[in-house]
Coordinates of C-alpha atoms and ligand atoms in Angstrom, one line a residue:
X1 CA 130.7 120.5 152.8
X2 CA 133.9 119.8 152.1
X3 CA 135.8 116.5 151.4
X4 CA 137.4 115.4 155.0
X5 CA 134.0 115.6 156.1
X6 CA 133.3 111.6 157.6
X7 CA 131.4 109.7 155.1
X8 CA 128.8 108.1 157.6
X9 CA 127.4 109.5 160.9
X10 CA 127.1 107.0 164.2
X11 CA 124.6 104.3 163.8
X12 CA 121.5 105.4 164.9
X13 CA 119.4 102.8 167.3
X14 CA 115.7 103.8 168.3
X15 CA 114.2 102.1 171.2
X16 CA 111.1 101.9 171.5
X17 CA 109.3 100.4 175.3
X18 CA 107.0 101.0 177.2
X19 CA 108.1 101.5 181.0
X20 CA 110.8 104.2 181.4
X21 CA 113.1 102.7 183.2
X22 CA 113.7 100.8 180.4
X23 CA 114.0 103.3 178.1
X24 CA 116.5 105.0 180.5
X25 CA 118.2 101.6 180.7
X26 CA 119.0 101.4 177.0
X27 CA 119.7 104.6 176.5
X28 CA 122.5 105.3 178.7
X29 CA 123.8 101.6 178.0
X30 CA 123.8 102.1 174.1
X31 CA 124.9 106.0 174.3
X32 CA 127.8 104.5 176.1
X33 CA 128.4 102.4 173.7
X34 CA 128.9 105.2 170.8
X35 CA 125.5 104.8 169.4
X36 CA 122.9 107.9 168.5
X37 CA 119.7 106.2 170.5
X38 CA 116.4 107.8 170.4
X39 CA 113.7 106.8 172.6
X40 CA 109.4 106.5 172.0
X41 CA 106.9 104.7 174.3
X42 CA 104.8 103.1 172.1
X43 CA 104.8 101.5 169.1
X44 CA 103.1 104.1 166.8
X45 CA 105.2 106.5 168.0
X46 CA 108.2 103.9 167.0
X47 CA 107.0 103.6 162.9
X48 CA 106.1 107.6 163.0
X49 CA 109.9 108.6 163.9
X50 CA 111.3 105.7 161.6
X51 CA 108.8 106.7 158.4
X52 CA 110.8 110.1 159.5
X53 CA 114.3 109.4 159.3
X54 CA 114.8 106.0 159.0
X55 CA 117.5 104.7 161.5
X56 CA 120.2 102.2 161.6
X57 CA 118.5 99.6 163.6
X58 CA 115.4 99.2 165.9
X59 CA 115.0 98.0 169.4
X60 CA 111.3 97.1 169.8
X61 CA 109.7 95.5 172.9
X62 CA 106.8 93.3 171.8
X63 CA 104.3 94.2 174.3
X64 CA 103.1 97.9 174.0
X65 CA 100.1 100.0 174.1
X66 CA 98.4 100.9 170.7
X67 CA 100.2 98.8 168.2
X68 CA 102.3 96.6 169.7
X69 CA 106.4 95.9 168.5
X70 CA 105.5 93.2 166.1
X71 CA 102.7 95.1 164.3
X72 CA 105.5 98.3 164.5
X73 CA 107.8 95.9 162.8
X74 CA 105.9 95.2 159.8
X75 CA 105.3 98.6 159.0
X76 CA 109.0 99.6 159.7
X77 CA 109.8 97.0 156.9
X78 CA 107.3 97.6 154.5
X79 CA 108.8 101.3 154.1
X80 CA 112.5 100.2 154.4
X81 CA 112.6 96.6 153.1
X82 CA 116.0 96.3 154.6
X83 CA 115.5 98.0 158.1
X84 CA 116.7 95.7 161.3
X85 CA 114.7 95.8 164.6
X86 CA 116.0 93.2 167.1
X87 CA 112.6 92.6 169.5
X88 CA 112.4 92.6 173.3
X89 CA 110.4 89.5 174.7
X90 CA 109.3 89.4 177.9
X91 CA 109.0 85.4 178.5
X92 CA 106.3 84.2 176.8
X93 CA 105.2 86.3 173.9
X94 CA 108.0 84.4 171.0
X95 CA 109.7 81.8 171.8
X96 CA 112.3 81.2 168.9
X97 CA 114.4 83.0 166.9
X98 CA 112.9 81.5 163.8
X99 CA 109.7 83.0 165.0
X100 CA 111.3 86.3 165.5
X101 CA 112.9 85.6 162.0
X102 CA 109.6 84.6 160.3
X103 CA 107.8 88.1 161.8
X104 CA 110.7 90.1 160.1
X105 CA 113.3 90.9 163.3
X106 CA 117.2 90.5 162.9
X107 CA 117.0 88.8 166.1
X108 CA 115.3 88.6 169.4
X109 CA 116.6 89.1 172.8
X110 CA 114.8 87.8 176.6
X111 CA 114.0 90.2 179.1
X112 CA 116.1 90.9 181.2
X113 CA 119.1 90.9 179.6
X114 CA 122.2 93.1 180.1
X115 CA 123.7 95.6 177.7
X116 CA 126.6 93.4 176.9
X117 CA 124.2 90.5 175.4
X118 CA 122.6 93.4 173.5
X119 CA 125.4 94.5 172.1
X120 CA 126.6 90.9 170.6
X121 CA 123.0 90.9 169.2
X122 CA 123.2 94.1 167.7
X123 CA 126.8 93.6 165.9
X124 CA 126.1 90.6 164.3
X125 CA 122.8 91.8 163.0
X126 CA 124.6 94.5 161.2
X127 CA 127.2 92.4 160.4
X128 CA 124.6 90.2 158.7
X129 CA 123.4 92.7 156.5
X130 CA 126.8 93.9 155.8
X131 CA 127.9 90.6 154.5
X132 CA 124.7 90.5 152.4
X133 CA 124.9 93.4 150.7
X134 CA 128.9 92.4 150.0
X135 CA 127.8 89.4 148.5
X136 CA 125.4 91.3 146.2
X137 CA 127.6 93.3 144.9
X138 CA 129.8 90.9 144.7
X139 CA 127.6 88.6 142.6
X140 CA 126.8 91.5 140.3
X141 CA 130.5 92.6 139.5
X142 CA 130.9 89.2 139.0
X143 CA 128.1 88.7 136.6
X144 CA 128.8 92.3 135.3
X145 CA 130.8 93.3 132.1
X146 CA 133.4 94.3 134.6
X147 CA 133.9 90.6 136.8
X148 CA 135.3 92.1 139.6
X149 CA 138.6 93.3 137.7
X150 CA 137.9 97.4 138.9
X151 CA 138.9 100.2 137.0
X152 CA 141.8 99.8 134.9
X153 CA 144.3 102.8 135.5
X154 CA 147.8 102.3 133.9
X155 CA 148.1 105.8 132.4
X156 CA 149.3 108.7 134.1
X157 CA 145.5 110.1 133.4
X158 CA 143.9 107.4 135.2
X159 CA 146.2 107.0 137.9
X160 CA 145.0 110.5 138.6
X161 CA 141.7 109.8 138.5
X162 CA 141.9 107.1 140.8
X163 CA 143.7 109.1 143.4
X164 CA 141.6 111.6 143.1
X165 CA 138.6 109.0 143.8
X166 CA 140.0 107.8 147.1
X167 CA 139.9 111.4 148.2
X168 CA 136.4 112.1 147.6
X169 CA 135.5 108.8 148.4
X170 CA 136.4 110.1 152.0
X171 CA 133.1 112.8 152.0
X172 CA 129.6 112.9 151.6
X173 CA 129.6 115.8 149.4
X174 CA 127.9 115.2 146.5
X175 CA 129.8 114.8 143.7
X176 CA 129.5 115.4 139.5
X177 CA 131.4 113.3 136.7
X178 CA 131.3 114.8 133.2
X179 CA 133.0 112.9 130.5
X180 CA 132.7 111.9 126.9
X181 CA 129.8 109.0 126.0
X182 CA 131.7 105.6 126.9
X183 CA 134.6 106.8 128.9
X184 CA 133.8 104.9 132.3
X185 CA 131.3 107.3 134.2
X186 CA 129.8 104.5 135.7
X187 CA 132.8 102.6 136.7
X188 CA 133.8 105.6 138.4
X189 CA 130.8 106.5 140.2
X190 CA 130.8 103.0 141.3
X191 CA 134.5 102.7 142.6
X192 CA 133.7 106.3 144.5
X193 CA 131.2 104.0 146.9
X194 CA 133.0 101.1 146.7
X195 CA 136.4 103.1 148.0
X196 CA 134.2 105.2 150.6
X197 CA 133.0 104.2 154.1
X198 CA 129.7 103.2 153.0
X199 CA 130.9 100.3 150.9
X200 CA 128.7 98.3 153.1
X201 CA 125.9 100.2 152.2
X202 CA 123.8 99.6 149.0
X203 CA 124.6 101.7 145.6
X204 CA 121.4 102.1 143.9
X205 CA 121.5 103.9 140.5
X206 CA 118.8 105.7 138.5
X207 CA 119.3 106.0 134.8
X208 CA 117.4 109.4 134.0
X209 CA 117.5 108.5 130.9
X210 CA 115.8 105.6 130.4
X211 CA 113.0 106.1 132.8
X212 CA 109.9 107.9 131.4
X213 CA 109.8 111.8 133.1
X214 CA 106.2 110.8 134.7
X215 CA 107.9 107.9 136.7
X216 CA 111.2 109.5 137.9
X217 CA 109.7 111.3 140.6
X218 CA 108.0 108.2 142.2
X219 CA 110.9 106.2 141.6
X220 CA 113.3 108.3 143.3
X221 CA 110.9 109.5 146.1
X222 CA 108.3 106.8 146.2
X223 CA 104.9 107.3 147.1
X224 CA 102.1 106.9 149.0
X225 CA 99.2 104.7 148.9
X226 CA 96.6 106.3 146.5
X227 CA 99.0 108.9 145.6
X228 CA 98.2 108.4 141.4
X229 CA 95.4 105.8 140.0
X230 CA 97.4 102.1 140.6
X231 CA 99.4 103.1 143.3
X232 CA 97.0 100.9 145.8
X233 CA 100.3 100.1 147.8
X234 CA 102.9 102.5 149.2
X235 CA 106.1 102.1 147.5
X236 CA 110.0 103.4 149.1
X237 CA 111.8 105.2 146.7
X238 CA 115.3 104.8 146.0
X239 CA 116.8 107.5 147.8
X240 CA 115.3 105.5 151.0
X241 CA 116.7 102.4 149.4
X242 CA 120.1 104.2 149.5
X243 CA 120.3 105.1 152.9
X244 CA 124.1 104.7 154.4
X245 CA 125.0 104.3 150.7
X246 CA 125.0 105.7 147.4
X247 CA 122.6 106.5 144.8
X248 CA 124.1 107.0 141.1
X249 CA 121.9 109.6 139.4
X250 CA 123.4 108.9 135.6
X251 CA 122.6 111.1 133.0
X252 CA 121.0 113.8 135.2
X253 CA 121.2 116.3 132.4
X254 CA 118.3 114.1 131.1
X255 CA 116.0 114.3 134.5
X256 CA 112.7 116.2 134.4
X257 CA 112.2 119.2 135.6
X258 CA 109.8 118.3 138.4
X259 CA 112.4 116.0 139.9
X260 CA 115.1 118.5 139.5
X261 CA 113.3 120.8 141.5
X262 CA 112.5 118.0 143.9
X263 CA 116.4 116.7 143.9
X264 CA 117.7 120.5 144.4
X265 CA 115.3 120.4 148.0
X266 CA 116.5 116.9 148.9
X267 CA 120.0 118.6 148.6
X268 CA 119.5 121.4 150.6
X269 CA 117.8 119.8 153.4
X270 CA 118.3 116.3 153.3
X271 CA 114.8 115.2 153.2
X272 CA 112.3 114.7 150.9
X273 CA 108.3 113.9 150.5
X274 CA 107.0 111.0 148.7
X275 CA 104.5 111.2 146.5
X276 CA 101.1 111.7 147.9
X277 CA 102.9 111.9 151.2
X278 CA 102.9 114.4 154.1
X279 CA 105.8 112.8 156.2
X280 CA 108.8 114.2 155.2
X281 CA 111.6 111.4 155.2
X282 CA 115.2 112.3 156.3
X283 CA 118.0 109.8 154.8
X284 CA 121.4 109.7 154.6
X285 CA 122.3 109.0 151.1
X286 CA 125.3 110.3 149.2
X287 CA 124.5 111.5 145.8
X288 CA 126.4 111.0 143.0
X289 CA 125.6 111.8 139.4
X290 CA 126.7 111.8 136.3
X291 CA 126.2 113.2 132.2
X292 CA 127.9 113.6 129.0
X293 CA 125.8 116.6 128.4
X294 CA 127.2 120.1 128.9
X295 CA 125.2 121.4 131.7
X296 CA 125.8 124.9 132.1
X297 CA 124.8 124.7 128.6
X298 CA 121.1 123.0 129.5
X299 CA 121.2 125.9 131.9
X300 CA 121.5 128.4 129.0
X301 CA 119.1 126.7 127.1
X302 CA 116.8 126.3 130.1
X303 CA 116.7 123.0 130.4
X304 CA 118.2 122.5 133.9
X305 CA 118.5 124.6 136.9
X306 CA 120.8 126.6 137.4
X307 CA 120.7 125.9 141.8
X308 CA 120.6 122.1 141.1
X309 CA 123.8 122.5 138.9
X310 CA 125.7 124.8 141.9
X311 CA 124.5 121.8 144.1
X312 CA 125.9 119.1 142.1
X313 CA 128.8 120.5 140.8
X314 CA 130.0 120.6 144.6
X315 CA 133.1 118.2 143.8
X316 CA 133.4 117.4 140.3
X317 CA 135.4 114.6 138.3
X318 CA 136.7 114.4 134.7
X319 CA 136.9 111.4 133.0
X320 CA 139.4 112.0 130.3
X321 CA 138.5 110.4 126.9
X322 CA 140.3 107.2 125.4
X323 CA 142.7 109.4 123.4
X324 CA 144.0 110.9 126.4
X325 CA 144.8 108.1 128.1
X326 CA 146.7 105.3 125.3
X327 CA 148.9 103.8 127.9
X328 CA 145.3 101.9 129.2
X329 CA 144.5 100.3 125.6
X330 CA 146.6 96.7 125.5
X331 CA 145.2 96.0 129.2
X332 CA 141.3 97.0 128.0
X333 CA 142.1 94.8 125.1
X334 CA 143.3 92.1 127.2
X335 CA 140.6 92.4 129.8
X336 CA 138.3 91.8 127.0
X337 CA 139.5 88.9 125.1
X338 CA 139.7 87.4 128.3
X339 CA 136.2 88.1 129.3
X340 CA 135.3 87.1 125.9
X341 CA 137.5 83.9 126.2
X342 CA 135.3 83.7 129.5
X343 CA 132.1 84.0 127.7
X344 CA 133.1 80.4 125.8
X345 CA 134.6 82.3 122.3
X346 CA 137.9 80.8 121.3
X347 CA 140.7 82.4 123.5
X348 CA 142.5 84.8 121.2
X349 CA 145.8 87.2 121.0
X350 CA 146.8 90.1 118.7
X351 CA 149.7 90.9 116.6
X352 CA 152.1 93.7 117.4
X353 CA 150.9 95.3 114.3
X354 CA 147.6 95.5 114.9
X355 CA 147.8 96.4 118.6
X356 CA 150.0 99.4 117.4
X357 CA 147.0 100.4 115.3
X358 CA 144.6 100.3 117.9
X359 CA 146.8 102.4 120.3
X360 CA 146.9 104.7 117.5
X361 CA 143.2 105.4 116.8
X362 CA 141.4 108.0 118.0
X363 CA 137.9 106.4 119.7
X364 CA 135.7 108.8 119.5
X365 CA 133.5 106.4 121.2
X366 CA 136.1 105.7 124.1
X367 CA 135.7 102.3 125.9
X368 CA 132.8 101.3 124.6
X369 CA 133.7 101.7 121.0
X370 CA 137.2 99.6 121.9
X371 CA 134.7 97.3 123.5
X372 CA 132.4 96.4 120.7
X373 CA 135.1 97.0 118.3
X374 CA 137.2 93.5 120.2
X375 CA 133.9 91.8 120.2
X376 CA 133.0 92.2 116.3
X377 CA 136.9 91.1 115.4
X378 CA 136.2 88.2 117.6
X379 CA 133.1 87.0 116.2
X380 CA 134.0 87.6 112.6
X381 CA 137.9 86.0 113.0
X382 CA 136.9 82.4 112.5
X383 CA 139.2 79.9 113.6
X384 CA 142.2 82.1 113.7
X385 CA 143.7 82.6 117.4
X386 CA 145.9 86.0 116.6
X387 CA 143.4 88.5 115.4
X388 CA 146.3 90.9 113.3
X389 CA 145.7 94.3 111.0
X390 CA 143.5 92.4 108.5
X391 CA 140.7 91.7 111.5
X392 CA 140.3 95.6 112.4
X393 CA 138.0 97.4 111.6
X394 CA 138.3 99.7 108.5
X395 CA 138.3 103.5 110.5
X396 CA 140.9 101.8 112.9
X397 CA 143.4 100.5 109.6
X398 CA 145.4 103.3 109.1
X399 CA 146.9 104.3 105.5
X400 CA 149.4 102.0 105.0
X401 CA 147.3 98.8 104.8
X402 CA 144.8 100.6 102.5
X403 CA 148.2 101.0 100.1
X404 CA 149.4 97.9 100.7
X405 CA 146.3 95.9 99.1
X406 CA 147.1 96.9 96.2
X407 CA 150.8 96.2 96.1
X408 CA 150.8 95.7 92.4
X409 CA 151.2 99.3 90.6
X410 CA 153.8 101.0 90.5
X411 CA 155.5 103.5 92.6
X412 CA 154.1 106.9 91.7
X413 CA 150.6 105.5 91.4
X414 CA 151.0 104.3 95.4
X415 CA 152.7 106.9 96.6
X416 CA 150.0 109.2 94.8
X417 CA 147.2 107.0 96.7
X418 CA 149.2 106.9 100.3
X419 CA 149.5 110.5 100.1
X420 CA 145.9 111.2 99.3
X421 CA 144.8 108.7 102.1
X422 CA 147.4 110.1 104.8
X423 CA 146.5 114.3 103.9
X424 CA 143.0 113.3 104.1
X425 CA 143.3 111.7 107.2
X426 CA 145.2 114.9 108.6
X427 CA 142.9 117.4 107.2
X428 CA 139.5 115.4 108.8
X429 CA 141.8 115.4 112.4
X430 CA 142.3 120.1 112.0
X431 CA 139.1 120.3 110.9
X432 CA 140.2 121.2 107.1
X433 CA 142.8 123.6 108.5
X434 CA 145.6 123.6 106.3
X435 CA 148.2 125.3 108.6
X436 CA 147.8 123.2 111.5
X437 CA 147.9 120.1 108.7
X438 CA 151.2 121.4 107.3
X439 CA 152.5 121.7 110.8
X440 CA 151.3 118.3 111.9
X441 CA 152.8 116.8 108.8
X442 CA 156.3 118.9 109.5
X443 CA 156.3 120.4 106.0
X444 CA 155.6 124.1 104.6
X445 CA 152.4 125.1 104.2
X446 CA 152.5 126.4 100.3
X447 CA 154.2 122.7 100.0
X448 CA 151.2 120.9 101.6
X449 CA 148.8 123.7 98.8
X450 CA 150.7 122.5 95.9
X451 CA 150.6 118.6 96.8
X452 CA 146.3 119.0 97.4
X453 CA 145.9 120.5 94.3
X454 CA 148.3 117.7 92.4
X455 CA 146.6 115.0 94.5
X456 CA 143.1 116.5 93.6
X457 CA 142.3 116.4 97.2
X458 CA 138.9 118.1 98.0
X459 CA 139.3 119.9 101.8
X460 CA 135.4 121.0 102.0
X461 CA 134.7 117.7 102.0
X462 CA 137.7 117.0 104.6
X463 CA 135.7 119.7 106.7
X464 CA 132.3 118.4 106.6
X465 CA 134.0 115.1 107.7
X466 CA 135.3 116.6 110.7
X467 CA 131.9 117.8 112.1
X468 CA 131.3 114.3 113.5
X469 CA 135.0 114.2 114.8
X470 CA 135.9 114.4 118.2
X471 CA 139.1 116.3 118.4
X472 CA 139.4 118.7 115.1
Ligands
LIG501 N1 139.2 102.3 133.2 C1 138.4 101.3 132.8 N2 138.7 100.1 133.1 C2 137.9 99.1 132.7 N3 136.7 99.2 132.0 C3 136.4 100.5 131.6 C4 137.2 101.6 132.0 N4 136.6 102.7 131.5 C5 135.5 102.3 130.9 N5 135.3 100.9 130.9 C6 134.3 100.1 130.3 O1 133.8 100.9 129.2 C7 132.4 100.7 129.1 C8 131.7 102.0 129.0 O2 131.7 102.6 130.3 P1 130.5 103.4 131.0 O3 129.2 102.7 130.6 O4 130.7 103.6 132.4 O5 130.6 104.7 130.1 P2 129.9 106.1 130.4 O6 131.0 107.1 130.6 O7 128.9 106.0 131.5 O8 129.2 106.4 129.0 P3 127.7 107.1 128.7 O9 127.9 108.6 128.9 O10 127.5 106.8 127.2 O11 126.7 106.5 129.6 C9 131.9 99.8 130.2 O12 131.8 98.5 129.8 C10 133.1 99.9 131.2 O13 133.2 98.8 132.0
LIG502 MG1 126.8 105.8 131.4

């Protein structure tokens, strides 16, 4: 696949009616109309070719042989909650739209009708359940950490991130984002279906992580009735849910085996079997995923396959860490006060000076460190509207304020105890390397020796530091 492939295929309409010159009828009307129509004779035949590959929308005459539309209707919904079937009537069998509404349908139309009549019928049902699902995800941006503000992208970095995002929002190929914990995986997975053609389409997401192994595979796939002791009802899984949309498989390098195996199939062929299930179901769901994990090293270890990894890692995304991308730190801290401001906590600036130091630090935790990092100084700065360098938190002060506290000795003493703090800092940042130290700091390297062992600085201990540092 490759990424100018079109994000969605035509709609897809199955008819289902009993007498064929009806089916002919809508068939050539709709095909002429750019629609993919299939066409059954009965209503049976209608919910076995839907539980198949479920289709756009459904148009279902009520009278039929074996079960008839109505009956074909409930089943059609209870497998794909949101599935539309507009119903045929011949005079007679529903009167009203509410009843049509009550039973489940998007809509019902009289016989005879023309194709024209259909077709208004047909576009505003989709175009309800367009506006629906916009107004969900409307309502949970708005109610999310993000409200609705998107990605920020100011640095050079981000901007090509985002760029690259509009062009592999364009495809169906599935796509991988690696990146350090915090750094915005899921904002990004999110703006690639938000950015793509199935926008209107739902975005479902599946955090591998924090569903027990046992359940991932009925969760994603669903199951039959009776397929495992409690499962009394059948249940859709979310790939179905995600059909013309997007499902967010986050933290993948986390998924159990069973389901990788299970996932790697759905890749390869598109469709998949629910649990205790002999119907295959085909769907058309772009998958995106996502991990912080290094996943050709799970493959190593044996932890993940290697053919689900060459399947995922079709089109794959960075997300560079924090550090990388500085320029994007005084908006993230403004978009949080404000949200905080938002959330009913005094509104609040920041000094120059303590701005400067948080454009400085390193977060090693990315975004959500800066996050929780704005919301502790918040909560613990009182009454005071400028949070400034006294507010941050300790790993985030550099030297200087650690120096300045104790303004009252004199200079050797302070200098002794800046430059202990600053070649300590240095050495934890190279790992204890004392070369790329010296050349950080811009001074000879038997000058850097001699001022360690005058400072009594220990460097083991500036080494074992650095194991839990990022960026040595
Ligand atoms: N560019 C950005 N603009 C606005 N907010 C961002 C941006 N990047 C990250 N964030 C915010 O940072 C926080 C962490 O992001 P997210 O949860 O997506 O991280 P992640 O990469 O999935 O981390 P993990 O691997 O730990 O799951 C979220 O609150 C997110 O909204
Ligand atoms: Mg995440």
């Amino acid at each position: 696949m490759t990424a100018t492939e079109p994000s969605t295929a035509p709609l897809r309409v199955l008819v289902a009616d009993d007498e064929e010159s009806m089916r002919h009828f809508l068939q050539r009307g709709l095909r002429r109309l750019g629609y993919e129509v299939d066409a059954v004779a009965d209503g049976n035949a209608a919910v076995a070719a839907w539980l198949r590959t479920p289709y756009d929308l459904g148009v279902l005459d009520v009278r039929m042989p074996g079960i008839d539309g109505v009956a074909a209707l409930g089943r059609i919904r209870s497998s794909d909650p949101e599935g539309l079937v507009v119903l045929m009537t011949a005079h007679g069998t529903i009167a009203t739209a509410v009843e049509a509404m009550q039973l489940g349908a998007a809509d019902f139309v009289t016989k005879p009708f023309t194709i024209d009549e259909l077709e208004v019928r047909l576009r505003r049902a989709f175009g309800l359940r367009a506006a629906t699902r916009e107004n969900r995800q409307l309502r949970s941006l708005l109610d999310g950490p993000d409200q609705g503000l998107g990605l920020i992208a100011r640095s050079p970095a981000m901007v090509a991130l985002t760029q690259q995002i509009d062009l592999l929002a364009q495809s169906v190929a599935t796509v991988l984002i690696g990146g350090e914990s915090g750094t915005g995986k899921g904002l990004v997975a999110e703006a690639l279906h938000l950015r793509s053609e199935r926008r209107q389409g739902p975005f479902v997401t599946l955090n591998c992580a924090a569903v027990p192994d046992n359940l991932v595979e009925s969760e994603l796939f669903g199951h039959a009735a009776g397929a495992f002791t409690g499962a009394t009802r059948s249940k859709p899984g979310l790939l179905l849910r995600a059909n013309r949309g997007t499902l967010f498989l986050d933290e993948i390098g986390d998924m159990s085996p069973a389901a990788q195996a299970k996932i790697e199939r759905f890749l390869q062929d598109r469709e998949f079997l629910p649990l205790g299930s002999q119907q295959e179901i085909r769907v058309d769901t772009r998958i995106v995923a996502a991990t912080n994990r290094d996943l050709h090293e799970l493959v190593r270890a044996g932890l993940f396959r290697q053919e689900l990894l060459w399947r995922l890692d079709v089109l794959s995304v960075a997300v560079p860490p924090l550090r990388e991308r500085r320029e994007d730190i005084p908006l993230l801290i403004a978009r949080n006060l404000e949200r905080l401001a938002a959330k009913g906590l005094p509104p609040r600036s920041i000094t120059p000076e303590a701005l400067g130091a948080l454009t400085a630090y390193d977060w090693p935790g990315n975004v959500r460190e800066l996050e929780n990092a704005i919301e502790r100084m918040v909560a613990l700065s009182g009454e005071r509207t400028a949070l400034g360098v006294p507010d941050l938190p300790t790993e985030v002060r550099g030297p200087g304020d650690e120096v300045s506290r104790e303004g009252d000795d004199n200079y050797e003493a302070a200098r002794r105890r800046f430059d202990r703090l600053y070649f300590t800092n240095l050495l934890v940042r190279t790992g204890g390397s004392i070369t790329e130290a010296a050349r950080l700091a811009g001074i000879s390297r038997g000058h850097l020796h001699r001022r360690l062992k005058e400072l009594d600085c220990d460097v083991a201990a500036t080494r074992d530091a650095s194991r839990g540092n990022p960026r040595p």
